[in-house]
Coordinates of C-alpha atoms in Angstrom, one line a residue:
M1 CA 72.6 58.2 98.6
N2 CA 76.4 59.3 97.9
H3 CA 75.4 59.4 94.0
L4 CA 72.5 61.4 94.8
G5 CA 74.4 63.8 97.1
S6 CA 77.0 64.4 94.8
R7 CA 74.0 65.3 92.2
Y8 CA 72.7 67.9 94.8
A9 CA 76.3 69.1 95.4
A10 CA 76.5 70.0 91.6
L11 CA 73.1 71.6 91.5
Y12 CA 74.2 73.7 94.5
C13 CA 77.5 74.7 92.9
F14 CA 75.6 75.3 89.7
L15 CA 73.1 77.5 91.6
H16 CA 75.7 79.3 93.6
L17 CA 77.9 80.2 90.4
C18 CA 74.3 81.4 88.8
L19 CA 74.0 84.0 91.7
L20 CA 77.8 85.1 91.7
R21 CA 77.9 85.4 87.9
G22 CA 74.3 86.6 87.4
C23 CA 72.2 84.0 85.5
A24 CA 70.2 86.9 84.0
S25 CA 66.8 86.2 82.5
L26 CA 64.9 89.0 80.1
Y27 CA 61.9 89.2 78.1
V28 CA 61.5 90.5 74.9
T29 CA 58.8 90.8 72.6
A30 CA 58.6 91.3 68.9
K31 CA 56.0 91.5 66.4
V32 CA 55.8 88.9 63.5
G33 CA 57.9 90.0 60.6
T34 CA 60.1 92.2 62.3
D35 CA 63.6 92.0 63.3
V36 CA 64.7 91.3 67.1
S37 CA 67.8 91.8 69.1
L38 CA 68.5 89.3 72.1
P39 CA 71.2 90.9 74.5
C40 CA 74.2 89.0 75.7
T41 CA 77.6 90.8 76.9
Y42 CA 80.7 89.7 78.7
A43 CA 83.7 91.3 80.1
A44 CA 86.3 91.3 77.0
W45 CA 88.3 93.9 78.3
R46 CA 89.2 91.4 81.3
Y47 CA 89.1 88.1 79.6
G48 CA 89.7 89.3 75.8
R49 CA 87.7 87.4 73.4
L50 CA 85.9 84.1 74.2
P51 CA 84.0 81.5 72.3
F52 CA 80.3 81.6 72.9
C53 CA 77.0 79.8 71.7
W54 CA 73.3 80.3 71.6
A55 CA 70.6 77.6 72.5
R56 CA 66.9 77.2 72.4
E57 CA 65.2 76.2 75.7
S58 CA 68.3 74.7 77.5
T59 CA 71.9 74.3 77.4
S60 CA 74.1 71.4 78.9
A61 CA 76.8 71.3 81.2
F62 CA 79.4 71.7 78.5
G63 CA 77.9 73.1 75.3
C64 CA 74.3 74.2 73.9
N65 CA 71.4 71.8 73.4
N66 CA 69.4 72.9 70.2
Q67 CA 71.9 75.5 69.2
V68 CA 71.1 78.1 66.8
I69 CA 74.6 79.6 66.5
K70 CA 78.3 79.2 67.3
S71 CA 81.3 81.7 67.4
D72 CA 84.8 81.4 68.4
G73 CA 84.6 85.3 69.5
T74 CA 86.0 86.5 66.3
Y75 CA 84.0 84.7 63.5
V76 CA 80.5 82.8 63.2
L77 CA 81.7 78.9 63.1
S78 CA 78.0 77.7 62.6
R79 CA 74.3 78.7 62.4
L80 CA 70.8 77.4 62.2
S81 CA 69.5 79.6 59.5
W82 CA 70.4 82.8 57.4
R83 CA 68.1 84.5 60.1
Y84 CA 70.2 84.2 62.8
S85 CA 73.2 86.4 63.2
L86 CA 75.1 88.4 65.6
A87 CA 74.4 91.9 66.0
G88 CA 77.2 93.3 68.2
N89 CA 80.7 94.4 68.2
L90 CA 82.6 91.0 69.3
A91 CA 85.7 92.6 70.1
T92 CA 84.0 94.8 72.9
G93 CA 82.4 91.5 74.2
D94 CA 78.8 91.9 72.6
A95 CA 77.5 88.7 71.6
S96 CA 73.9 89.5 71.0
L97 CA 71.9 87.4 68.9
R98 CA 69.8 88.9 66.0
I99 CA 66.7 87.2 64.4
S100 CA 65.5 88.5 61.2
Q101 CA 61.6 88.1 60.1
V102 CA 60.7 86.8 63.5
Q103 CA 57.7 84.5 63.2
E104 CA 55.3 83.2 66.0
S105 CA 57.2 80.1 66.1
D106 CA 60.3 81.9 67.1
S107 CA 58.8 82.4 70.3
G108 CA 60.3 80.8 73.6
K109 CA 63.8 80.8 75.5
Y110 CA 66.9 81.4 74.3
I111 CA 70.2 81.1 76.2
C112 CA 73.7 82.8 75.4
R113 CA 76.4 80.6 76.9
V114 CA 79.9 82.3 77.2
E115 CA 83.1 80.1 78.0
I116 CA 84.7 81.5 80.4
P117 CA 87.7 80.1 81.5
G118 CA 88.1 77.9 84.7
W119 CA 85.9 75.4 86.2
F120 CA 82.1 76.2 86.5
N121 CA 83.0 79.7 85.2
D122 CA 80.5 79.8 82.3
Q123 CA 78.4 82.6 81.9
K124 CA 74.8 82.1 80.7
T125 CA 72.2 85.0 80.0
E126 CA 68.6 83.7 79.4
N127 CA 66.2 85.7 77.1
T128 CA 62.4 84.8 76.9
L129 CA 61.4 86.0 73.4
Y130 CA 57.6 86.5 72.9
V131 CA 56.4 87.1 69.2
F132 CA 52.9 88.3 68.8
P133 CA 50.6 88.6 65.3
G134 CA 50.6 92.4 63.7
E135 CA 48.7 93.7 61.1
P136 CA 49.6 93.2 57.3
S137 CA 53.0 95.2 56.3
Q138 CA 52.4 98.2 53.6
P139 CA 51.4 97.2 50.3
Q140 CA 52.5 99.0 47.3
V141 CA 50.2 99.8 44.5
E142 CA 50.6 100.4 40.7
L143 CA 48.7 101.4 37.4
R144 CA 47.7 98.9 35.4
E145 CA 45.3 100.7 33.0
L146 CA 43.7 103.9 32.4
M147 CA 40.6 104.7 30.5
Q148 CA 38.2 107.6 29.8
R149 CA 36.0 106.9 32.9
A150 CA 37.9 103.8 34.7
V151 CA 41.2 102.8 36.1
T152 CA 42.7 99.3 36.7
V153 CA 45.0 99.1 39.3
G154 CA 47.2 95.9 40.9
W155 CA 49.5 95.0 43.8
S156 CA 51.3 92.1 45.1
P157 CA 50.0 90.5 48.6
P158 CA 52.3 92.4 51.4
F159 CA 53.6 90.3 54.5
N160 CA 50.3 89.3 56.5
G161 CA 51.6 89.9 59.9
G162 CA 51.0 86.5 61.2
R163 CA 47.3 86.4 60.2
V164 CA 45.8 85.9 57.0
I165 CA 44.9 89.0 55.0
T166 CA 41.0 89.2 54.7
A167 CA 40.6 92.2 52.7
Y168 CA 42.0 95.2 50.9
L169 CA 40.7 98.7 51.0
I170 CA 41.0 101.2 48.5
D171 CA 40.7 105.0 48.6
I172 CA 40.2 107.5 46.0
K173 CA 39.5 111.1 46.0
T174 CA 40.0 114.2 43.4
R175 CA 43.4 115.6 43.3
D176 CA 42.6 118.6 45.4
A177 CA 40.3 117.1 48.1
S178 CA 40.9 115.9 51.5
W179 CA 41.4 112.2 52.2
N180 CA 38.2 112.7 54.4
T181 CA 36.2 112.8 51.4
A182 CA 37.8 109.7 49.6
V183 CA 35.6 107.2 48.7
R184 CA 36.4 103.6 49.8
S185 CA 36.1 100.2 48.2
Q186 CA 36.8 96.9 49.6
V187 CA 38.2 93.9 47.3
V188 CA 39.6 90.7 48.2
Q189 CA 41.7 90.1 45.1
T190 CA 44.9 91.5 44.2
V191 CA 43.7 93.6 41.2
A192 CA 40.7 96.3 41.0
T193 CA 38.8 98.2 38.4
L194 CA 37.4 101.3 39.4
V195 CA 34.8 102.7 37.4
D196 CA 32.5 106.0 37.3
L197 CA 35.3 108.4 37.0
R198 CA 35.1 112.0 35.2
P199 CA 37.3 112.2 31.8
A200 CA 40.3 114.3 32.1
A201 CA 40.2 114.6 35.9
T202 CA 43.2 113.9 38.3
Y203 CA 42.8 111.5 41.0
D204 CA 44.8 110.3 43.9
L205 CA 44.2 106.5 44.8
R206 CA 46.0 104.4 47.8
L207 CA 45.4 101.0 49.4
S208 CA 45.5 99.1 52.7
A209 CA 45.5 95.4 53.8
V210 CA 43.2 94.1 56.5
N211 CA 43.8 90.9 58.6
S212 CA 42.1 89.9 62.2
V213 CA 44.9 92.0 63.9
G214 CA 44.1 95.4 62.2
T215 CA 45.1 97.5 59.1
S216 CA 48.4 98.2 57.5
V217 CA 49.7 101.4 56.7
A218 CA 48.5 103.1 53.8
S219 CA 50.4 102.3 50.7
N220 CA 51.8 104.7 48.1
V221 CA 49.7 107.2 46.8
L222 CA 48.9 106.6 43.1
T223 CA 48.2 109.6 40.9
F224 CA 46.7 109.8 37.7
T225 CA 44.6 111.8 35.2
T226 CA 41.9 109.8 33.0
H227 CA 41.7 110.3 29.3
E228 CA 39.8 112.9 27.6
A229 CA 36.6 112.4 26.3
A230 CA 33.8 114.2 24.0
P231 CA 32.1 116.9 25.9
E232 CA 29.0 116.0 27.6
G233 CA 27.4 119.6 27.6
P234 CA 26.8 122.0 24.5
P235 CA 28.1 125.5 24.2
I236 CA 25.9 127.9 26.5
D237 CA 24.4 131.6 26.4
V238 CA 24.3 131.1 22.3
K239 CA 23.1 134.3 20.8
L240 CA 22.5 135.9 17.2
Q241 CA 22.3 139.3 15.8
A242 CA 21.7 140.3 12.4
L243 CA 24.5 142.7 11.3
S244 CA 23.3 143.6 7.7
S245 CA 21.5 142.1 5.3
D246 CA 24.3 139.3 4.5
S247 CA 25.8 138.5 7.7
I248 CA 24.8 137.2 11.3
K249 CA 27.0 137.5 14.3
V250 CA 27.0 134.3 16.5
T251 CA 28.3 134.6 20.2
W252 CA 28.7 131.7 22.8
K253 CA 30.3 130.7 25.9
P254 CA 32.1 127.2 26.6
P255 CA 30.4 124.1 28.0
S256 CA 30.2 124.2 32.0
V257 CA 33.5 123.1 33.0
E258 CA 32.4 119.8 34.6
L259 CA 31.1 118.8 31.3
R260 CA 34.0 119.7 29.1
N261 CA 35.8 116.3 29.6
G262 CA 39.1 117.6 28.7
V263 CA 40.9 120.8 26.8
L264 CA 38.4 122.5 24.3
R265 CA 40.2 122.8 21.0
S266 CA 37.8 124.0 18.6
Y267 CA 34.1 124.9 17.8
I268 CA 31.8 123.8 14.9
V269 CA 29.3 126.5 13.9
S270 CA 26.3 124.9 11.7
Y271 CA 24.1 127.1 9.7
R272 CA 21.3 126.4 7.3
E273 CA 19.1 128.7 5.4
Y274 CA 15.0 128.6 4.9
D275 CA 13.9 128.2 1.5
L276 CA 10.6 130.0 1.4
E277 CA 9.8 128.6 -1.8
A278 CA 10.3 124.9 -0.9
Q279 CA 9.1 125.5 2.7
Q280 CA 12.0 123.7 4.3
F281 CA 15.5 124.3 5.4
K282 CA 18.5 123.8 2.9
N283 CA 21.3 121.5 4.4
W284 CA 23.8 122.5 6.8
Q285 CA 27.0 124.3 6.3
Q286 CA 29.7 124.3 8.7
F287 CA 32.9 126.1 9.7
S288 CA 35.5 125.8 12.5
V289 CA 36.5 128.3 15.2
T290 CA 39.7 127.6 17.4
A291 CA 38.7 127.9 21.2
T292 CA 40.7 130.8 22.7
S293 CA 38.6 132.1 25.5
E294 CA 35.7 132.1 27.8
E295 CA 33.7 134.1 25.3
E296 CA 33.6 133.1 21.6
S297 CA 32.3 134.7 18.4
A298 CA 32.3 134.3 14.9
V299 CA 30.2 136.1 11.8
L300 CA 28.3 134.4 9.3
T301 CA 28.7 136.1 5.7
N302 CA 27.6 135.9 2.1
L303 CA 24.2 135.5 3.1
K304 CA 21.3 136.4 1.6
P305 CA 18.8 139.3 2.4
S306 CA 15.6 139.2 4.7
T307 CA 16.3 135.1 4.9
Q308 CA 15.8 133.5 8.0
Y309 CA 18.9 131.0 9.0
N310 CA 18.8 128.3 11.8
V311 CA 22.4 128.5 14.0
H312 CA 23.8 125.8 16.1
V313 CA 27.5 125.3 18.0
Q314 CA 29.5 122.2 19.0
A315 CA 32.5 122.3 21.3
K316 CA 35.2 119.8 20.4
T317 CA 38.2 118.0 22.3
N318 CA 40.7 115.6 20.9
A319 CA 38.3 112.6 21.6
G320 CA 35.5 114.4 19.4
L321 CA 32.4 116.8 19.1
G322 CA 30.0 117.4 21.9
P323 CA 26.3 117.9 21.8
V324 CA 24.7 120.7 19.7
S325 CA 23.4 123.8 21.4
T326 CA 19.9 124.7 21.2
A327 CA 19.1 125.6 17.5
L328 CA 18.2 129.6 17.1
F329 CA 16.9 131.4 14.4
C330 CA 17.6 134.7 13.1
T331 CA 16.6 136.8 9.8
T332 CA 19.1 139.0 8.1
L333 CA 18.4 142.6 7.8
D334 CA 16.3 144.0 4.5
E335 CA 18.7 145.1 1.7
V336 CA 19.0 148.7 1.3
K337 CA 18.6 149.9 -2.2
E338 CA 19.7 153.4 -3.5
T339 CA 16.7 155.5 -4.4
T340 CA 18.3 158.6 -6.4
A341 CA 21.7 159.1 -7.9
A342 CA 22.8 161.3 -5.3
T343 CA 23.1 158.8 -2.6
T344 CA 26.6 158.7 -1.6
L345 CA 29.0 155.9 0.2
L346 CA 28.7 158.0 3.3
S347 CA 24.8 158.2 3.4
T348 CA 24.9 154.1 2.7
A349 CA 27.2 153.7 5.8
A350 CA 25.0 155.9 7.7
S351 CA 22.1 153.9 7.0
T352 CA 23.6 150.7 7.4
K353 CA 24.9 152.2 10.9
L354 CA 21.2 153.1 11.6
M355 CA 19.9 149.5 10.6
Q356 CA 22.8 147.6 13.0
Y357 CA 21.7 150.4 15.8
T358 CA 18.1 149.4 15.6
S359 CA 18.8 145.6 15.0
L360 CA 21.0 145.6 18.4
T361 CA 18.4 147.5 20.5
N362 CA 14.8 146.6 21.6
L363 CA 14.5 143.8 18.8
P364 CA 10.9 142.1 18.5
P365 CA 11.0 138.3 17.8
D366 CA 11.5 136.8 14.3
P367 CA 8.6 135.8 12.4
P368 CA 8.2 132.1 12.9
V369 CA 8.3 129.5 9.8
I370 CA 5.0 128.0 9.3
V371 CA 4.5 124.4 7.9
L372 CA 1.6 122.3 6.3
K373 CA 1.6 119.4 7.5
E374 CA -1.4 117.6 5.9
V375 CA -4.8 118.3 4.6
T376 CA -7.3 115.6 5.4
D377 CA -11.1 116.1 4.0
N378 CA -11.7 119.8 5.4
T379 CA -9.2 119.1 8.4
I380 CA -5.6 121.6 7.9
S381 CA -3.0 120.2 10.2
L382 CA -0.2 122.9 10.7
S383 CA 2.9 123.3 12.8
W384 CA 5.5 125.9 13.3
T385 CA 9.3 126.8 14.4
P386 CA 9.6 129.9 16.6
G387 CA 12.5 132.3 15.5
F388 CA 15.1 134.2 17.4
E389 CA 13.1 135.8 20.4
G390 CA 15.0 139.1 20.0
D391 CA 15.5 141.2 23.0
S392 CA 12.8 139.7 25.0
P393 CA 11.2 135.9 25.7
I394 CA 8.7 135.3 23.0
T395 CA 5.1 135.6 24.6
G396 CA 3.0 134.1 22.1
F397 CA 2.1 133.8 18.7
Y398 CA -0.9 134.7 16.5
L399 CA -2.5 133.4 13.4
E400 CA -4.4 135.5 10.3
Y401 CA -6.5 133.2 8.1
K402 CA -8.8 134.3 5.2
A403 CA -9.8 133.7 2.0
A404 CA -7.5 133.9 -0.8
N405 CA -9.6 136.4 -2.5
A406 CA -9.9 138.7 0.4
S407 CA -7.4 141.2 1.7
W408 CA -5.4 141.1 4.7
D409 CA -6.2 144.6 5.8
Y410 CA -10.1 144.0 6.0
T411 CA -11.4 140.5 5.8
K412 CA -9.3 137.8 8.1
T413 CA -9.6 135.6 11.3
V414 CA -7.1 136.1 14.1
I415 CA -6.3 133.2 16.6
D416 CA -4.1 133.5 19.5
F417 CA -1.7 130.7 20.9
S418 CA 0.6 130.6 23.9
S419 CA 4.3 130.4 23.4
N420 CA 4.9 126.8 24.2
E421 CA 2.2 125.7 21.3
T422 CA 3.6 124.8 18.0
E423 CA 1.0 122.8 16.4
A424 CA -2.7 123.5 15.7
K425 CA -5.2 121.8 13.4
I426 CA -8.2 123.8 11.6
I427 CA -11.5 122.3 10.5
E428 CA -13.1 124.2 7.7
M429 CA -16.5 123.7 6.8
Y430 CA -16.6 125.4 3.4
P431 CA -14.3 124.4 0.4
S432 CA -12.1 127.2 -1.1
T433 CA -8.7 128.3 -1.5
Y434 CA -7.3 130.0 1.9
N435 CA -4.2 132.0 3.1
I436 CA -2.8 131.2 6.6
R437 CA 0.7 133.5 8.1
M438 CA 1.6 133.7 11.6
F439 CA 3.4 136.6 13.7
A440 CA 5.3 136.2 17.0
T441 CA 5.3 138.6 19.9
N442 CA 7.3 139.8 22.7
S443 CA 7.3 142.4 25.2
V444 CA 9.3 144.6 22.8
G445 CA 6.6 144.2 19.9
T446 CA 5.5 141.8 16.9
S447 CA 7.5 140.0 14.5
K448 CA 7.4 140.4 10.6
P449 CA 4.8 138.1 9.2
S450 CA 5.9 134.5 8.6
N451 CA 5.9 133.0 5.2
V452 CA 2.1 132.5 3.5
L453 CA 0.6 129.0 3.3
N454 CA -1.9 128.9 0.2
I455 CA -4.0 125.8 1.2
T456 CA -7.1 124.9 -1.1
I457 CA -10.0 122.7 0.6
E458 CA -11.4 120.3 -2.1
E459 CA -15.3 119.7 -2.2
K460 CA -16.2 116.3 -1.1
G461 CA -19.9 115.6 -0.9
Q462 CA -22.6 118.2 0.0
Q463 CA -21.7 120.5 2.6
N464 CA -23.8 121.8 5.6
S465 CA -24.6 125.8 4.1
S466 CA -26.0 126.3 7.5
S467 CA -22.7 126.0 9.2
T468 CA -21.3 129.2 10.3
M469 CA -18.1 128.2 12.2
S470 CA -14.4 127.1 12.1
T471 CA -12.7 125.2 14.7
I472 CA -9.3 125.7 16.2
T473 CA -8.7 122.0 17.7
E474 CA -5.1 122.2 19.1
A475 CA -5.8 124.9 22.0
S476 CA -9.5 124.0 22.2
V477 CA -10.2 127.1 20.5
V478 CA -13.6 127.9 18.4
A479 CA -13.6 131.1 16.3
E480 CA -16.2 132.6 13.9
N481 CA -15.4 133.0 10.5
R482 CA -16.7 136.1 9.2
G483 CA -14.4 136.0 6.0
G484 CA -14.1 134.4 3.0
V485 CA -17.0 132.7 1.7
Y486 CA -19.5 134.9 3.5
T487 CA -18.0 138.1 1.7
T488 CA -18.2 136.2 -1.5
G489 CA -21.7 135.4 -0.9
I490 CA -23.0 138.8 0.1
I491 CA -21.3 140.5 -3.0
V492 CA -23.1 137.8 -5.1
L493 CA -26.5 138.7 -3.5
V494 CA -25.7 142.5 -4.3
V495 CA -25.0 142.1 -7.8
L496 CA -28.2 140.0 -8.3
V497 CA -30.5 142.6 -6.7
V498 CA -29.0 145.5 -8.7
L499 CA -29.4 143.3 -12.0
I500 CA -33.1 142.5 -11.3
G501 CA -33.8 146.4 -10.3
A502 CA -32.3 147.3 -13.9
I503 CA -34.6 144.7 -15.6
M504 CA -37.4 145.7 -13.9
T505 CA -36.7 149.4 -14.8
G506 CA -36.2 149.0 -18.6
W507 CA -39.7 146.9 -18.4
Q508 CA -41.5 149.7 -17.3
L509 CA -39.9 152.2 -19.0
R510 CA -41.0 150.3 -22.5
R511 CA -44.5 149.8 -21.4
E512 CA -44.8 153.6 -21.0
A513 CA -43.4 154.0 -24.4
V514 CA -46.1 151.7 -25.9
Y515 CA -48.7 153.6 -24.2
D516 CA -47.9 157.0 -25.3
K517 CA -47.6 155.9 -29.2
G518 CA -50.8 154.1 -28.9
S519 CA -52.7 157.3 -27.3
E520 CA -51.8 159.9 -30.6
P521 CA -54.8 158.7 -32.8
L522 CA -57.4 159.4 -30.1
Q523 CA -55.9 163.1 -29.7
E524 CA -56.3 163.6 -33.1
L525 CA -59.9 162.1 -33.2

């Protein structure tokens, strides 16, 4: 009983001292991965520098159990880990404990015990630390590889906040757009390749880490520009103008901005001449034009008079050539010939000026180029290529078709085609040689005639002479052929009638002459 009584007496004295000295108890919270300070102070102005220690959970009557750090009031004598340090000014009696990069396992009681001189005078300050998990810390993203239409980025895993990182969120947007319009991707690795980007485009990219608690602060913003590529679009608004008998002006605009894929450096202008004799185009010729503005032009020179040319343009970046523009056709003007010795340089210049003016206003289309594809039995297969449309879109074509020995002015068959037709088949029932040519029309007028095809249908077996029709199958058109062979037949028939008449007249005259000669002796009798 005496022993128990002495223990209760000691406990009573300890509690009494706690009340007198202030056995304080504080609650401190911290997020995993942060630094935290646990406060503890004493009256250094009164006692001077005093030794103290920090313990976890409890202390003994004469020291610290589970000691984490100890000081003599001036220096740190020992500590359990580098994460434990003294945060305050020891000279003023600030014995606060700092714990760096706290973990959930750091949660619990921490007791500061200051050895104040005298019996049972030690001061104890109790702190209860609660460490809770948080979202991951801010990651740092870096560029790994840059391409024309893709980018590869990577990063190191950040501190997970006390919970496993489950994903990374990547936001990407164009340089001048808002983050609200950014495209978000989710990955679990620490490297990612983003595709379907535009060449020569500038982007912003940022990254966030995710765990079960939440999402980290966004990373640094990575800004990059993809490599250039060849243009995806052709030059637009390409136009051709015949300036003279040996020159054609070409004008165009650059491809659409979103299809340029970089800085346009130059243009390649390609042109080729149509050979009427060979009925085909010659090889392409090319030259380069430096890109300078939003409206470009070039003049083709040293061309042949009254000759059709095919022209297209390509844009070029440092990465390569883009697609060709729509192929256009244009025919040079007729050559001007001097008719008298009195023709001067001034009159020639005036004539040229007049031709240039005429060619630039109210232009009808250029003639199409018509080509024979094949002749099979009595079927003629044709195709044609439209020329320059002039000052108005082409509204249609018409084909003139006649026998080779007939005149274009009197004996011909005319067949119309729509503007989107470029092929036809003609079934000719009568073997012979025929001429075919074609015209293009628009709202301004009619083109000059195209090249003329000379086509011979060989006789194969007995033809049905009673047939009187020729059929155009491409447009499901049936056209009556009133020229050619029929005209020749009529002429032959007329000649035969005349010859028969002449023979009978001669026979009758001779008969009368014989009759008269035989009657003379009768008159004498």
